[in-house]
Amino acid sequence: MHLDEIEIIPIAAESLGVRSLCTMVRTPDVSILLDPSAALAKRYTLEPHPFEYQALRKVLDEIQAHVKEASILSISHYHYDHIRPGFENYLYNLCTRDERKKMFAGKIVYAKDNRENINTSQRRRGYYFLKDVGPVIGEIQWADGRSFSIGDTTITYSQPLPHGTNLSPLGFVLATTIEYSGLRFLFAPDIQGPTSKDTLAYILSIAPDLAIIGGPPLYLDQFSIGNAQSALFCLSVLAASIPTLVVDHHNMRGGDWMTWSKPILNACNETGHRLLSMAELAGKDEQYLESIRKQLYLTHPPSEDFLNWTHAPEEYKVQNMPPF
């Protein structure tokens, strides 16, 4: 997808079979890889299906290829579907202990500050991230509320935005705006809608031409009806304001997004705007593997070796690659 000379390449997301919002952005001045990670998780009491592990392996290979090209790696927050762990975990991440160091070696890094406006879990992860990669990176900049100019390209980070509602225990994330030649692309992962009216106001103030938004976690019981209504309102406002609105991530983990989002689609239709998934933006087939995991186990039964692996103790699964 191009916004004139801004090229936006969706790499990984729920609509592409994994948990992620990893995106590559190129301008004539810079290439920046946003949130270079992807992951899986247990759902419906089932471990990920072999198709999901295959999808994860594929996008991780693509992420590594884009890492080599990118001049900047950008980290919005420290959840492992947005940043690679610094330890071995074959169960949900397909990661090794040394992978993260190799990924960030020699790179310029713009990252969420690991000391301020951060919850305990992310502060711990951010501390170990810097401890791991600090000796090998080329440069790190805490990006909260800052702007960087590279040639004619401007990269602007929001102040920390809530990971969902204003009082979310999940902490904060950074939104990233990349501007070139008067056009703006906004990347706002894990804002869960947004559900926060303050986050909505921030996005509207940017007036992006294209935005990738982390949608609401409709599949979670603790995501209240009130939160869902707030997210629906905010997304409908964004749909009427942003020419191309991409909503993916948490919202694609359940099967009710297409019905739930009809008012948002109506707002797009009334203004001639577009509502897309990451897969649609990339021009690829959608594959919502997590949301159909139960069906996959029935229609495409895994091998006996794989099933035996799923029934092993968690410690074993973390340390041993699934036979997918």
PDB file of C-alpha atoms in Angstrom, residues 48 80 93 98 105 164 172 195 207 240-241 272 283 314 316 322:
ATOM      1  CA  PRO A  48      -2.328 -23.415  18.783  1.00  0.00           C
ATOM      2  CA  TYR A  80       5.666 -10.189  23.456  1.00  0.00           C
ATOM      3  CA  ASN A  93       6.856 -17.437  20.544  1.00  0.00           C
ATOM      4  CA  ASP A  98      19.988 -15.118  21.472  1.00  0.00           C
ATOM      5  CA  ALA A 105      22.518  -5.631  16.862  1.00  0.00           C
ATOM      6  CA  GLY A 164      -7.418   0.316  26.478  1.00  0.00           C
ATOM      7  CA  PHE A 172       0.575   2.341  28.175  1.00  0.00           C
ATOM      8  CA  THR A 195     -11.998   2.975  24.169  1.00  0.00           C
ATOM      9  CA  ALA A 207      -5.601  13.792  10.978  1.00  0.00           C
ATOM     10  CA  ALA A 240     -15.838   9.088   9.148  1.00  0.00           C
ATOM     11  CA  SER A 241     -12.569  11.009   9.542  1.00  0.00           C
ATOM     12  CA  GLY A 272     -16.367   7.066   0.720  1.00  0.00           C
ATOM     13  CA  GLY A 283      -3.613  -7.674  -0.666  1.00  0.00           C
ATOM     14  CA  GLU A 314       4.223 -26.841  29.896  1.00  0.00           C
ATOM     15  CA  TYR A 316       8.563 -29.411  28.133  1.00  0.00           C
ATOM     16  CA  PRO A 322       6.276 -28.422  18.403  1.00  0.00           C
TER      17      PRO A 322
END
